Coordinates of C-alpha atoms and ligand atoms in Angstrom, one line a residue:
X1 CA 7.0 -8.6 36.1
X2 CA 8.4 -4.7 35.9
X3 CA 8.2 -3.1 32.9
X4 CA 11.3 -1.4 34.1
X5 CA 13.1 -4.6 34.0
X6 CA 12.2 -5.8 30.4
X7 CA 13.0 -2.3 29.0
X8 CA 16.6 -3.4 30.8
X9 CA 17.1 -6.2 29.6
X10 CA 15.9 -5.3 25.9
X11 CA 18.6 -2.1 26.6
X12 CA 21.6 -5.0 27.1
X13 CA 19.9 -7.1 24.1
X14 CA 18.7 -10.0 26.1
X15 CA 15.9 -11.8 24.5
X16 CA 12.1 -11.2 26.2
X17 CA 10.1 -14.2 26.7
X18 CA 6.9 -14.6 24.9
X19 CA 5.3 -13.9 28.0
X20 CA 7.4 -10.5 29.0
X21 CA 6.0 -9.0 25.4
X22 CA 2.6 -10.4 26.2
X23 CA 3.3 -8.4 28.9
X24 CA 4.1 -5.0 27.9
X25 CA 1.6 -4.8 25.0
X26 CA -1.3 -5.7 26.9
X27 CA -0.2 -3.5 29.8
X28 CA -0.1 -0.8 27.5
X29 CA -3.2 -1.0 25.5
X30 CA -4.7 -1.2 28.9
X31 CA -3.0 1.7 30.3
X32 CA -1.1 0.4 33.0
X33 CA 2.2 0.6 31.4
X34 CA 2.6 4.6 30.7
X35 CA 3.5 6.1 27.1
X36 CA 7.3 7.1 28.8
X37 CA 7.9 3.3 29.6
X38 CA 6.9 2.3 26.1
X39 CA 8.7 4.8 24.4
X40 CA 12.0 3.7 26.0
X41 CA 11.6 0.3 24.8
X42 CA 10.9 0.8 21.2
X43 CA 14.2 3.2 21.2
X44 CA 15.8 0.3 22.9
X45 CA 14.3 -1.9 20.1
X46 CA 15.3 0.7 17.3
X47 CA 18.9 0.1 18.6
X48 CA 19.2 -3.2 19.8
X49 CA 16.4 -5.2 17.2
X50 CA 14.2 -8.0 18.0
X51 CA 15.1 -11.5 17.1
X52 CA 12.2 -13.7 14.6
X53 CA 11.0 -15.4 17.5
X54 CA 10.6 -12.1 19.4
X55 CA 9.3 -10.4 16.8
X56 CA 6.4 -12.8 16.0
X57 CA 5.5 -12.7 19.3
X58 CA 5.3 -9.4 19.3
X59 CA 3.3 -9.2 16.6
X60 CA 0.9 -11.9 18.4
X61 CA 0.5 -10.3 21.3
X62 CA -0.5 -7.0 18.9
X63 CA -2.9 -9.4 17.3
X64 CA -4.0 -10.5 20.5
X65 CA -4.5 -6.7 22.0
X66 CA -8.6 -6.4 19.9
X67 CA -10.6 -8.4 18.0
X68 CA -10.2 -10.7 15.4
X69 CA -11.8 -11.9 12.2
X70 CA -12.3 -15.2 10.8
X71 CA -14.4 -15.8 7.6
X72 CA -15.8 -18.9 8.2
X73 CA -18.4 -18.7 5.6
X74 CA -15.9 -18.1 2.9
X75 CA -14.4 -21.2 0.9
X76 CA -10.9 -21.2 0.2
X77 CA -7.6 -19.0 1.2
X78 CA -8.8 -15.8 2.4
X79 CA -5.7 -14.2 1.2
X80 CA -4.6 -10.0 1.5
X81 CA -1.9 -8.2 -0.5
X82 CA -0.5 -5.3 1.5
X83 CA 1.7 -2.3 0.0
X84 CA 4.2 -0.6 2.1
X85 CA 3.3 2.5 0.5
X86 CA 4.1 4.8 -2.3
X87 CA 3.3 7.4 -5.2
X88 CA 0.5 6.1 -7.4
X89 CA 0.5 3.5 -6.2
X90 CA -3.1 2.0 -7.5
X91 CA -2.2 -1.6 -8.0
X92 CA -5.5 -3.0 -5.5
X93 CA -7.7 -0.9 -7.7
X94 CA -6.6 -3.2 -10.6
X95 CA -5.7 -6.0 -8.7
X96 CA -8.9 -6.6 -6.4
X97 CA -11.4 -7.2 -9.4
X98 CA -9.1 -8.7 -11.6
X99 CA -8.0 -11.7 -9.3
X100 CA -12.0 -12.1 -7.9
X101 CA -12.4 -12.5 -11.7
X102 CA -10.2 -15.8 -11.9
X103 CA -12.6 -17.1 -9.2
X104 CA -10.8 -16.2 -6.3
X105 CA -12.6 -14.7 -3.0
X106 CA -11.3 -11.0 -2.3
X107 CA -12.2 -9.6 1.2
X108 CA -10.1 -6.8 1.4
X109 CA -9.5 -4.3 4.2
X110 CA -7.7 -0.9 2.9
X111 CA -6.7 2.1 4.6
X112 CA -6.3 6.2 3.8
X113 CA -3.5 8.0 2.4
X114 CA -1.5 9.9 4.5
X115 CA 1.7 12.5 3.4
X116 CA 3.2 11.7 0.0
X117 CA 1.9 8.2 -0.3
X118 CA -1.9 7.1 -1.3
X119 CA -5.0 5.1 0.0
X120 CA -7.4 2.9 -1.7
X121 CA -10.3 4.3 0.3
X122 CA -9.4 8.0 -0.7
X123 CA -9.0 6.8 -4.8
X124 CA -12.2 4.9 -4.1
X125 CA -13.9 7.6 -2.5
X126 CA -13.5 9.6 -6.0
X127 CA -16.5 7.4 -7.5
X128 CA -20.1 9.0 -6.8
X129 CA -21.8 7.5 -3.5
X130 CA -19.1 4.6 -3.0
X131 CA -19.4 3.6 0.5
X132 CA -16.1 1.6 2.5
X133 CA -18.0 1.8 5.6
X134 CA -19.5 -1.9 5.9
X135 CA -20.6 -4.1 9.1
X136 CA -19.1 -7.2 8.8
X137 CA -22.5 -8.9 7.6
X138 CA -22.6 -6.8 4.4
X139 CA -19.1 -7.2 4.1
X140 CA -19.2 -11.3 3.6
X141 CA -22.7 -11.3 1.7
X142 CA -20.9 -9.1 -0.6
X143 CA -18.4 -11.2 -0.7
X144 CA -20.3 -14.7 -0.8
X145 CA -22.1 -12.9 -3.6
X146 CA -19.8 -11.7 -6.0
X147 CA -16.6 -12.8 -4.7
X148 CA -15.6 -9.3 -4.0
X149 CA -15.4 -6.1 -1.1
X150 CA -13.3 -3.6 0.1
X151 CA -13.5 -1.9 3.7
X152 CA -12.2 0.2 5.9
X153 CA -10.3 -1.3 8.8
X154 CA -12.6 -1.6 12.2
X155 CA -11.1 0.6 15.1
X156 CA -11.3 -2.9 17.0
X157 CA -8.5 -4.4 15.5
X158 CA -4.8 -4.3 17.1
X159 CA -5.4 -1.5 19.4
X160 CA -2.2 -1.7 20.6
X161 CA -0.8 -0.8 16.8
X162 CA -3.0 2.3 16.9
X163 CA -2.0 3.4 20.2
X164 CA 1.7 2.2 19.2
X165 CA 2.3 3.5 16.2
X166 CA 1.2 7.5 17.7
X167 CA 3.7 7.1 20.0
X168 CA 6.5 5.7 17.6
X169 CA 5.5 8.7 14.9
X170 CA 6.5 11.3 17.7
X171 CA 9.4 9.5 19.3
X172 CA 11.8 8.6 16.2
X173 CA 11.0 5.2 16.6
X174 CA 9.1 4.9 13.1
X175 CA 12.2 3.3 11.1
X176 CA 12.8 0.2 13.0
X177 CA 12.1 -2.8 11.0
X178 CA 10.6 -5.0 13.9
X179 CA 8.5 -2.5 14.6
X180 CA 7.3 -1.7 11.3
X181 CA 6.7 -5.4 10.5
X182 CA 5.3 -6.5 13.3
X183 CA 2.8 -3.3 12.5
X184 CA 1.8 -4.5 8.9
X185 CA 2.0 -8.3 9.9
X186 CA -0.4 -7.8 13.0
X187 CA -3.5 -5.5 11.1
X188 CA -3.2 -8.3 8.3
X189 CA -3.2 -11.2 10.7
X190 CA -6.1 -9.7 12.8
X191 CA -7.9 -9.4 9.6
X192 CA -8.1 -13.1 8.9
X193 CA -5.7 -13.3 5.9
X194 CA -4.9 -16.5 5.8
X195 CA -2.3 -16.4 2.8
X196 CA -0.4 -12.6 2.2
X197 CA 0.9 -11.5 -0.8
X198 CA 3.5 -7.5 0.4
X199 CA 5.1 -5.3 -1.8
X200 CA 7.6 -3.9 -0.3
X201 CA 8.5 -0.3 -1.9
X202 CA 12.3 0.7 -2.3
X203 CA 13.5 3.8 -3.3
X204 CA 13.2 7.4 -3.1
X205 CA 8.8 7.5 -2.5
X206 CA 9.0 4.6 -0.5
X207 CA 9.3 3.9 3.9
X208 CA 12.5 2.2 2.6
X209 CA 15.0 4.1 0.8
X210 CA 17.9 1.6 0.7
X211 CA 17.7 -2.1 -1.0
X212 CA 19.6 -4.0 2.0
X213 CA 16.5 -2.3 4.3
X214 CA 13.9 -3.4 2.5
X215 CA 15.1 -6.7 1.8
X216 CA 15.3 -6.9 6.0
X217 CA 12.2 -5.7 5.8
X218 CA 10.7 -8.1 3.3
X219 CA 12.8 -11.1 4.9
X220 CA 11.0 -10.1 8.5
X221 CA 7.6 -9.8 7.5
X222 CA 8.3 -13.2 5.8
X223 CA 9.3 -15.0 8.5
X224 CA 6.6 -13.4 11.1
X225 CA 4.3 -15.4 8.4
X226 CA 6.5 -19.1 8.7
X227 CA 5.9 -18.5 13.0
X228 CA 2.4 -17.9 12.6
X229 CA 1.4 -20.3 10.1
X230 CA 0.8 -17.5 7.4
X231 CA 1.8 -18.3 3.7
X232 CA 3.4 -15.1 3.1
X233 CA 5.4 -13.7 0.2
X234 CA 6.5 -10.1 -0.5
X235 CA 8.3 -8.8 -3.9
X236 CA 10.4 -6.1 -3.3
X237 CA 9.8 -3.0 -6.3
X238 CA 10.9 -0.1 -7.4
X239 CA 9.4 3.3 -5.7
X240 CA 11.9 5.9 -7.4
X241 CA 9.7 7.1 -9.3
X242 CA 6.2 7.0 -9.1
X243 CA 4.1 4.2 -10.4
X244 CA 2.2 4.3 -14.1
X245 CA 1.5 7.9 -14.7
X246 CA -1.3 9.1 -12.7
X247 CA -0.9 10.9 -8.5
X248 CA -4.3 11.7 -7.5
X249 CA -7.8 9.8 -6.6
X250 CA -9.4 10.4 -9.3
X251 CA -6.8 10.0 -11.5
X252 CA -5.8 7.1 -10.3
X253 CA -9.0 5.3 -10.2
X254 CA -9.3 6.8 -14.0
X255 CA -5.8 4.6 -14.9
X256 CA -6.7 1.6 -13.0
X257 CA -9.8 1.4 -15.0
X258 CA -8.1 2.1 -18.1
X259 CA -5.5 -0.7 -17.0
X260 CA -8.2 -2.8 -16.4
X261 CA -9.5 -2.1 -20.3
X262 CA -5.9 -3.7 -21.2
X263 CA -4.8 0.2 -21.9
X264 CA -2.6 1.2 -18.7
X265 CA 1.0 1.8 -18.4
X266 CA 3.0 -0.8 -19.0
X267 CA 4.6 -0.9 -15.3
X268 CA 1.3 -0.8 -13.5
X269 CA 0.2 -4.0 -15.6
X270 CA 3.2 -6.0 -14.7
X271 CA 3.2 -5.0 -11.1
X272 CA -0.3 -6.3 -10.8
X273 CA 0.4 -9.3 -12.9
X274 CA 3.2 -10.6 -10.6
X275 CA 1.4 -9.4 -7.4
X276 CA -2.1 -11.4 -8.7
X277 CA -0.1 -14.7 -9.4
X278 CA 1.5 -14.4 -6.4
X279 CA -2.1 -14.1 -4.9
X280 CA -3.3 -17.2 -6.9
X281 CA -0.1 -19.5 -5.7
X282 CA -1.1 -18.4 -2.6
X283 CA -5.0 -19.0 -2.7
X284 CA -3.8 -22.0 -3.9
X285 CA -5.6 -21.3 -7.4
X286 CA -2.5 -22.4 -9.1
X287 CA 0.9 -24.5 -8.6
X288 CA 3.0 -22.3 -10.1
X289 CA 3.4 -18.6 -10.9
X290 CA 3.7 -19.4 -14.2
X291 CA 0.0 -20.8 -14.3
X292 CA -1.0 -17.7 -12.4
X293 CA 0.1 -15.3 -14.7
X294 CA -1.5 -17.0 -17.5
X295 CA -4.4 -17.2 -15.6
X296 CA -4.9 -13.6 -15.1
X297 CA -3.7 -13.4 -18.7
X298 CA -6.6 -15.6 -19.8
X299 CA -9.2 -13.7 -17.3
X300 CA -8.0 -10.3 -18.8
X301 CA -9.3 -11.2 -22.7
X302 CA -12.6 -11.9 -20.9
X303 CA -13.3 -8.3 -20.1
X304 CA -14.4 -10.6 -16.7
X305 CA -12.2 -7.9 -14.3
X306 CA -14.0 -5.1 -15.7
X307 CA -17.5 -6.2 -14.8
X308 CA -16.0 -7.3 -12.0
X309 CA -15.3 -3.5 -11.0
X310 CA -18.4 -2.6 -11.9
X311 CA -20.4 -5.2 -9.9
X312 CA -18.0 -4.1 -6.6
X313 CA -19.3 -0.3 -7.0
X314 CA -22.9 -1.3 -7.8
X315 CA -22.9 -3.1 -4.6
X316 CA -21.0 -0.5 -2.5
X317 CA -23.6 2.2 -3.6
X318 CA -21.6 3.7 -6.3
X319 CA -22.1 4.5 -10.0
X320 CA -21.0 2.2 -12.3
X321 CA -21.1 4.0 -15.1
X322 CA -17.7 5.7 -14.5
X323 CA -16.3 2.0 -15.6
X324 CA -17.7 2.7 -19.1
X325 CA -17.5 6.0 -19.0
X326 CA -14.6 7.6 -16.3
X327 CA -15.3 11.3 -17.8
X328 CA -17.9 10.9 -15.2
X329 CA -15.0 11.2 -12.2
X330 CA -14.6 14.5 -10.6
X331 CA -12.8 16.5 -12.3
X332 CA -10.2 19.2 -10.9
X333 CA -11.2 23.1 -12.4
X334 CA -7.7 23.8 -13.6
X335 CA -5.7 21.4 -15.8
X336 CA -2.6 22.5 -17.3
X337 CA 0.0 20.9 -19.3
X338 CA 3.9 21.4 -19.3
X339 CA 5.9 20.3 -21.7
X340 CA 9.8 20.0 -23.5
X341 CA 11.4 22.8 -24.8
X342 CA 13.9 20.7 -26.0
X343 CA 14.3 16.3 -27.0
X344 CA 15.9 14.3 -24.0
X345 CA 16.0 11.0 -22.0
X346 CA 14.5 11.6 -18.4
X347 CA 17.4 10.6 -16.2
X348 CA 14.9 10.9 -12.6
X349 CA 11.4 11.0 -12.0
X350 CA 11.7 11.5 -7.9
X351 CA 8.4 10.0 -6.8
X352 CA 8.8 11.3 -2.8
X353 CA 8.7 15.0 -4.8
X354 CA 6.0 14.2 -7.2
X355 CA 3.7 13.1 -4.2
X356 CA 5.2 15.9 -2.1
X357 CA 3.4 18.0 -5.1
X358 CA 0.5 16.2 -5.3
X359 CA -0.5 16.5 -1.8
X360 CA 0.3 20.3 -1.9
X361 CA -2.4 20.2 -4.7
X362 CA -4.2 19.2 -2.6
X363 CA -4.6 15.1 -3.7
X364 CA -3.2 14.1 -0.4
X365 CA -3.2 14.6 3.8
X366 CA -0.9 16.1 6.1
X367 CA -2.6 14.8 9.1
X368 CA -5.4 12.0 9.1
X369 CA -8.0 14.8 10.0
X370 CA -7.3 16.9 6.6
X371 CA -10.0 17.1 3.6
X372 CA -8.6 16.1 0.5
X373 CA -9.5 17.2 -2.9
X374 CA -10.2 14.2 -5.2
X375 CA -9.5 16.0 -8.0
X376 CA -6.2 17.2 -7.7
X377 CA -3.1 15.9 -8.8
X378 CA -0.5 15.1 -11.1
X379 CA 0.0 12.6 -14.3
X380 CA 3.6 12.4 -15.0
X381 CA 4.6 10.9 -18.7
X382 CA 7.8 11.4 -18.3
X383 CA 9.1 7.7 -17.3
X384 CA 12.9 7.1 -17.2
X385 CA 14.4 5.7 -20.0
X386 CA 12.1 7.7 -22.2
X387 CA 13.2 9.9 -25.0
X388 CA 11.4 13.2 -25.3
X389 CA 10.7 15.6 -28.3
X390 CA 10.4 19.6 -27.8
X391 CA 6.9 19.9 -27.4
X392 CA 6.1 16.5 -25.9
X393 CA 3.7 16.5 -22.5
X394 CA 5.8 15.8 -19.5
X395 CA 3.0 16.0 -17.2
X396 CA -0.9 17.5 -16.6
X397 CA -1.3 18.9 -13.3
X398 CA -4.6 19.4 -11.9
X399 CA -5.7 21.9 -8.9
X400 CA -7.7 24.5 -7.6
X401 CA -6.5 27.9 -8.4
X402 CA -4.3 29.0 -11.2
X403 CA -2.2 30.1 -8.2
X404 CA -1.3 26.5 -7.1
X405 CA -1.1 24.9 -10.5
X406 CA 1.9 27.9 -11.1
X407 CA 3.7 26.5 -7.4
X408 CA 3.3 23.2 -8.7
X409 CA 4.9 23.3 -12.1
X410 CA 8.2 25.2 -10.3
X411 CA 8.3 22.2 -8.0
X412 CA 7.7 20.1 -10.7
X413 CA 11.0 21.6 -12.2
X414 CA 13.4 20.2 -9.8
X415 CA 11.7 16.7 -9.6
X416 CA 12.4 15.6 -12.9
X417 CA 16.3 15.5 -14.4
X418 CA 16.7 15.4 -17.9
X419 CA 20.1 13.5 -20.1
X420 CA 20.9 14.4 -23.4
X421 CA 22.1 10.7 -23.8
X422 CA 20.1 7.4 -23.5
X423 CA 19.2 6.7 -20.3
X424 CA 18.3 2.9 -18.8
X425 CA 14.7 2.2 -18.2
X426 CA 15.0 0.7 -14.3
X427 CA 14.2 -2.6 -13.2
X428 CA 10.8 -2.8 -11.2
X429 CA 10.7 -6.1 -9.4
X430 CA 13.8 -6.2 -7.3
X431 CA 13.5 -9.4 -5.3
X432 CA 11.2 -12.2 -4.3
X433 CA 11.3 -13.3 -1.0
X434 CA 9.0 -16.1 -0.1
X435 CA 8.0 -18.9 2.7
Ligands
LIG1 N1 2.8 0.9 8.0 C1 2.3 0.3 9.1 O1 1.2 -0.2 9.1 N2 3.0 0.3 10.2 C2 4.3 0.8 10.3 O2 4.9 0.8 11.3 C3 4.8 1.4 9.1 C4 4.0 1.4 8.0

């Protein structure tokens, strides 16, 4: 086989054999097929696409480039919820204890935050001596013990996605939806998860700015599940503007407890409510979302998913106490207010320029080798389809130096558009797409 030839024939759109991609990806992770070669086939896959069976063997043979996990020990569905990525975005902070609550198992792998968009390790890393770093062994006594972990991904899993993915962020091959999906499918695949729960983001702080994309998207990553024996489901939601109110790690890890308490913003709890009972259906908990959501319902009046929490960061080497007490977070030395001159409906909360001004805070990375500063950020209350009186707190920005908190609230400015006339709240589950 030439390399040479399969980047041809995927050129003319002739279909590559599961052995041909087999092929390619382990002859790159091992070097022998150079970063020029690659990059000409994924721009010949951004233009020409990858049919399903093409792209679940792609996403195989990513699989198949490191090591795998299985958690043999574990009873049950070891089932994963993945995010495509957006601004405050903290629904596994909520979501992790409160489905271990109903019973569930919860071994969950999370990554870091980079550009606009969030991490759960960097939220998590807000709470005193919490520690993501586990060996496998702690990671499933944790897990056997009080149903619940959360990790940082091993370097050994899909090499070939690390090493891919560089070279796609600086050849313009990012954006192709076989690509991408083959990308998220493989690291959750390689992880164990036998059940998989996405939300797909759509809108202007999302990957996926258009509803037809993400629905490909969504509709892809499905069906890499149905040819690798994966129950998968993904719900496709609304990313224009930015989730609940908080953009920040400690922030954010201060709302999600707060959710957790029953007390969080209204569109947080019902993202994590249809996300968990998707998790259940798919953990095979329950036969129907219906039963899941009443099940998390239920579990919620227990204060169960609190202690929950707290057990999670008494095991991972954290201090509990900011459950009961999340004063105790890091806090940022200058907090400032802006608010109304005047009453209005907010016509556009953009969520791309809220993170854009979060991460100039500070709150976020513009490489994966930046420091971030856990207590910077923004909390927005300014939701669409909410009237506003003169005086009222649009948002509390948090940062360093007076000096950045004054470049914040300018940018803040043009983020946020203002009607004098009722404006509709928007919709925040768009679709359901499901094997
Ligand atoms: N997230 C991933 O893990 N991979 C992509 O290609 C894009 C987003």
């Amino acid at each position: 086989m030439r390399m040479y030839d399969l980047i041809t024939k995927t050129r003319d759109g002739i279909e590559l054999s599961r052995e041909e991609i087999q092929f390619i990806i382990s002859g790159y992770t091992a070097g022998s097929i150079p970063d020029y070669q690659m990059a000409a086939w994924c721009m010949a896959i951004y233009f020409k696409g990858l049919s399903p069976t093409a792209t679940a063997a792609l996403t195989m043979a990513m699989v198949e480039s490191g090591e795998t996990l299985t958690w043999p020990e574990l009873d049950g569905v070891v089932v994963d919820k993945h995010s495509t990525g957006g601004v405050g975005d903290k629904t596994t902070l909520v979501l992790l204890p409160w489905v271990a609550a109903t019973g569930c198992k919860i071994a969950k792998m999370s990554g870091r935050g980079l550009g606009h968009t969030g991490g759960t390790l960097d939220k998590l890393d807000a709470i005193d001596g919490f520690e993501s770093a586990l060996d496998r062994g702690r990671f499933i006594e944790q897990v056997q013990a009080i149903d619940l972990a959360v990790a940082g991904q091993t370097g050994a899993l899909v090499p070939a996605d690390q090493k891919l993915y560089a070279l796609r962020d600086v050849t313009a091959t990012v954006d192709s939806i076989p690509l991408i999906a083959s990308s998220i499918m493989s690291k959750k695949i390689a992880a164990g998860a036998e059940g998989i729960v996405l939300d797909v983001k759509v809108g202007k702080g999302a990957f996926m700015q258009e509803l037809p994309l993400a629905k490909q998207l969504a509709e892809t990553m499905v069906d890499i599940g149905k040819h690798t024996q994966r129950q998968t489901s993904a719900l496709i939601t609304n990313m224009d503007q930015p989730l609940g109110h908080a953009v920040g790690n400690a922030l954010e890890v201060k709302e999600a407890i707060q959710t957790l308490k029953g007390e969080g913003p209204e569109d947080l709890s019902n993202l994590c409510l249809a996300l968990g009972a998707e998790m259940l259906l798919k953990a095979r908990r329950v036969s129907s979302l219906e039963a899941g959501r009443k099940l998390l319902e239920d579990t919620m009046q227990t204060g169960q998913p609190l202690h929950k929490l707290k057990q999670m960061i008494a095991h991972q080497g954290g201090s509990p106490e900011v459950v009961d007490n999340p004063d105790l977070l890091p806090k940022a030395p200058v907090v400032r207010d802006v608010k109304a001159v005047q009453a209005a409906y907010v016509k556009e909360v953009n969520a791309r320029s809220v993170g854009l001004i979060a991460m100039q805070l500070g709150a976020g990375r513009q490489t994966i080798d930046d420091t971030i500063d856990l207590t910077a950020g923004i909390e927005i209350f300014a939701k669409v389809g909410r009237q506003l009186q003169a005086g009222d707190i649009i948002a509390r920005l948090h940062g360093q130096t007076e000096q950045d908190v004054d470049e914040a609230v300018m940018a803040l400015k043009d983020a946020i558009s203002w009607s004098p006339t009722p404006t509709a709240e928007p919709q925040l589950i768009l679709g359901r797409i499901s094997s």
